[in-house]
């Protein structure tokens, strides 16, 4: 071996000789390794183990081997992996410690998972399995070397549950990393790797013909889920994993497998166990499981279908145990579920048309199969654990034993079966149910003691000397009688605490009673059941104790023995102490409730104060914004003022035109005064917020009056112009008529002249000439008059066109004034709307500030009555009032 080790040290450059040396060492160290694993006694004589001890005596040998693994050459790396795996198999803890202290030792081995050659990668998986066995430190290092990501990628590449043995190796390595390692479990959960497990359980509709490898893979996958939610993990870690499994749909996928057909029996059993631990103690998961229905017609709840398997004696034993565990986990810390199960037994809720969970449990409780009796009794006991309400409700359950006989209570029927002397397993199950039922429920104890035959039966069972098989029954009978004493409220005179203790002392003896009570915890099946919640028994005959019942026995044994040995005086004192303690507890609970209420009120008040402070800050922000808006409105108003000044100059130019066109200066001045009045009113709107509505109404009235007067003046001017036009037209018509008449007379005179000339051509020329001269003068005069009339008509037409232009100018001026008046009206209405909004906002603000002040005063805060903002506003209003008074004086 020394020569071989020397080759590894000195001939590193020669990969061929290194490979041969590694193969030789592997053959030496792995001599009969498989046989040694099968027969541990032969391991002491195994030469391979002895050679391994020689090899690892010098730690540098392992270090050299780790460095050789960095070589990429296949003929060096592969034998190196096999040799190191063999070392870990033979002397695991020692080799693990050497690798742990070696620099980058674990990281070098993790690189094997990234090797592209599948042979090396797969043997690297086997190496890491051996490396991570029972060593939490190495497990953490491997996990933080991104092992989860790499292994899940390999599983996905290989086809999940349909993959080969490589998937199995990956799952075994994952189990090594996660089992009993809370740090790695937390890292796995926080790395969101739980959701990557969901595709593993996506099985098809056709589940026939599963290969053995697929069954193995799925079995390991289910076990890996159980590792994360094991009851042995810290409660916080388990509950967070359960929450993640529900959120990512993993629980839903498991329930699909649970209700699927054709699934192999061992996979179905393991799936039931896995679902059990995923829902155990998680209210959300338990509620979801209660809503799952089997794909039957009509649909039945999954719980009912599972219970049918549990009470069916033809089903495999391991499957029935798994269903019982599932039912126990469903009811664990689930008072809602307990109530639903008990409700299916109550007379008012029994549905005769369908089979319920309660009916199945009763059927199993009284069947001829002792295993069904035991399972049903334990399942019903879990529906009562730490739930006094359901213990009292179960007392209402009545059973019809046979036709014609009156119904009996469930409690009485249980005691009747006990008295009949059935199988030990049946009696043990019924006694566990009765002990759980009567614990911490005085009403149930009273009902039990009310039957006169129950106490003599228990004392007879305890006092008899029976064989070893009956010792367990005797111990449980002693426990039940002790519960009847400890939780007795002395409501029955014939069976008070003192009388029952005297009966034990006379009929049994206190020492014998204590001895018989001790039979329970000394029984071999008790210690096995106390180890873990899951029922795991090698055969049906070994099913005697339930895990939760063992915890109950541990609590009750000491207090019952103490109660038996107490005297009546001590009992009285204890009763008095109990009463005083109860009173004290009531007072304390009362004050606790008061303090709790005050804390809630204080918390509410704190929240109210913080809310009010936030609102106050919000209101202050709103007020500042409003102040800024007011300032903005003031700036807009000043800008409007400047624009109005420009408009005044424009109005002055229009006034001169109006005078030229015949308007009187009084009307222009009146319009100007109205505009000035509108300006003043607009100014008052900005300042006097308290009188806005009144001022706006006055402004509306003044505006309406101004509009009426202005419209009346313009219409009067237009009417006068129209009248003048009509007069001119009539004069023109008269003159044209006169002209036409004169022209007609002239034509008539010309005709007469021509006629007289023809008739009297030979007449007196002198008289004719004189008459002709007279006519010519008359015609000339008429012509002159006609020309003057034409001139006058021309002047009238000129005057008419002038008047028409003036009328058009007046119309345009009127239109301009109306446009300006309309703009002013719009500005006034906008200002009115803005001021209304401001009024409403300020009123709401004042109201809210007042309510805030009142609330702050109620909370004891000192609040100044003076409001700076309101005083500032009042100052602005006073300034505006002074301006108004000066304007009125002017």
PDB file of C-alpha atoms in Angstrom, residues 11-20 22-23 67-81 112 115-117 120:
ATOM      1  CA  UNK A  11       3.586  10.123 -10.635  1.00  0.00           C
ATOM      2  CA  UNK A  12       0.771  12.648 -10.882  1.00  0.00           C
ATOM      3  CA  UNK A  13       1.728  13.536 -14.458  1.00  0.00           C
ATOM      4  CA  UNK A  14       1.193   9.953 -15.666  1.00  0.00           C
ATOM      5  CA  UNK A  15      -2.605   9.559 -15.723  1.00  0.00           C
ATOM      6  CA  UNK A  16      -2.447   5.925 -16.809  1.00  0.00           C
ATOM      7  CA  UNK A  17      -0.341   4.721 -13.852  1.00  0.00           C
ATOM      8  CA  UNK A  18      -2.462   6.865 -11.460  1.00  0.00           C
ATOM      9  CA  UNK A  19      -5.593   5.168 -12.795  1.00  0.00           C
ATOM     10  CA  UNK A  20      -4.159   1.685 -12.276  1.00  0.00           C
ATOM     11  CA  UNK A  22      -6.494   3.859  -7.847  1.00  0.00           C
ATOM     12  CA  UNK A  23      -8.168   0.741  -9.272  1.00  0.00           C
ATOM     13  CA  UNK A  67      -6.863  16.619  -5.257  1.00  0.00           C
ATOM     14  CA  UNK A  68      -6.741  13.734  -7.785  1.00  0.00           C
ATOM     15  CA  UNK A  69     -10.519  14.121  -8.225  1.00  0.00           C
ATOM     16  CA  UNK A  70      -9.878  17.519  -9.822  1.00  0.00           C
ATOM     17  CA  UNK A  71      -8.315  15.734 -12.808  1.00  0.00           C
ATOM     18  CA  UNK A  72     -10.746  15.657 -15.740  1.00  0.00           C
ATOM     19  CA  UNK A  73      -9.263  12.467 -17.250  1.00  0.00           C
ATOM     20  CA  UNK A  74     -11.932   9.747 -17.085  1.00  0.00           C
ATOM     21  CA  UNK A  75      -9.428   7.000 -16.229  1.00  0.00           C
ATOM     22  CA  UNK A  76      -8.299   9.005 -13.184  1.00  0.00           C
ATOM     23  CA  UNK A  77     -11.472  10.601 -11.986  1.00  0.00           C
ATOM     24  CA  UNK A  78     -13.812   7.600 -12.100  1.00  0.00           C
ATOM     25  CA  UNK A  79     -11.616   5.190 -10.051  1.00  0.00           C
ATOM     26  CA  UNK A  80     -10.936   8.083  -7.642  1.00  0.00           C
ATOM     27  CA  UNK A  81     -14.701   8.523  -7.069  1.00  0.00           C
ATOM     28  CA  UNK A 112     -18.888  15.852  -9.779  1.00  0.00           C
ATOM     29  CA  UNK A 115     -19.607  16.362 -14.996  1.00  0.00           C
ATOM     30  CA  UNK A 116     -20.970  15.786 -18.502  1.00  0.00           C
ATOM     31  CA  UNK A 117     -20.116  12.054 -18.291  1.00  0.00           C
ATOM     32  CA  UNK A 120     -19.049   9.923 -13.123  1.00  0.00           C
TER      33      UNK A 120
END
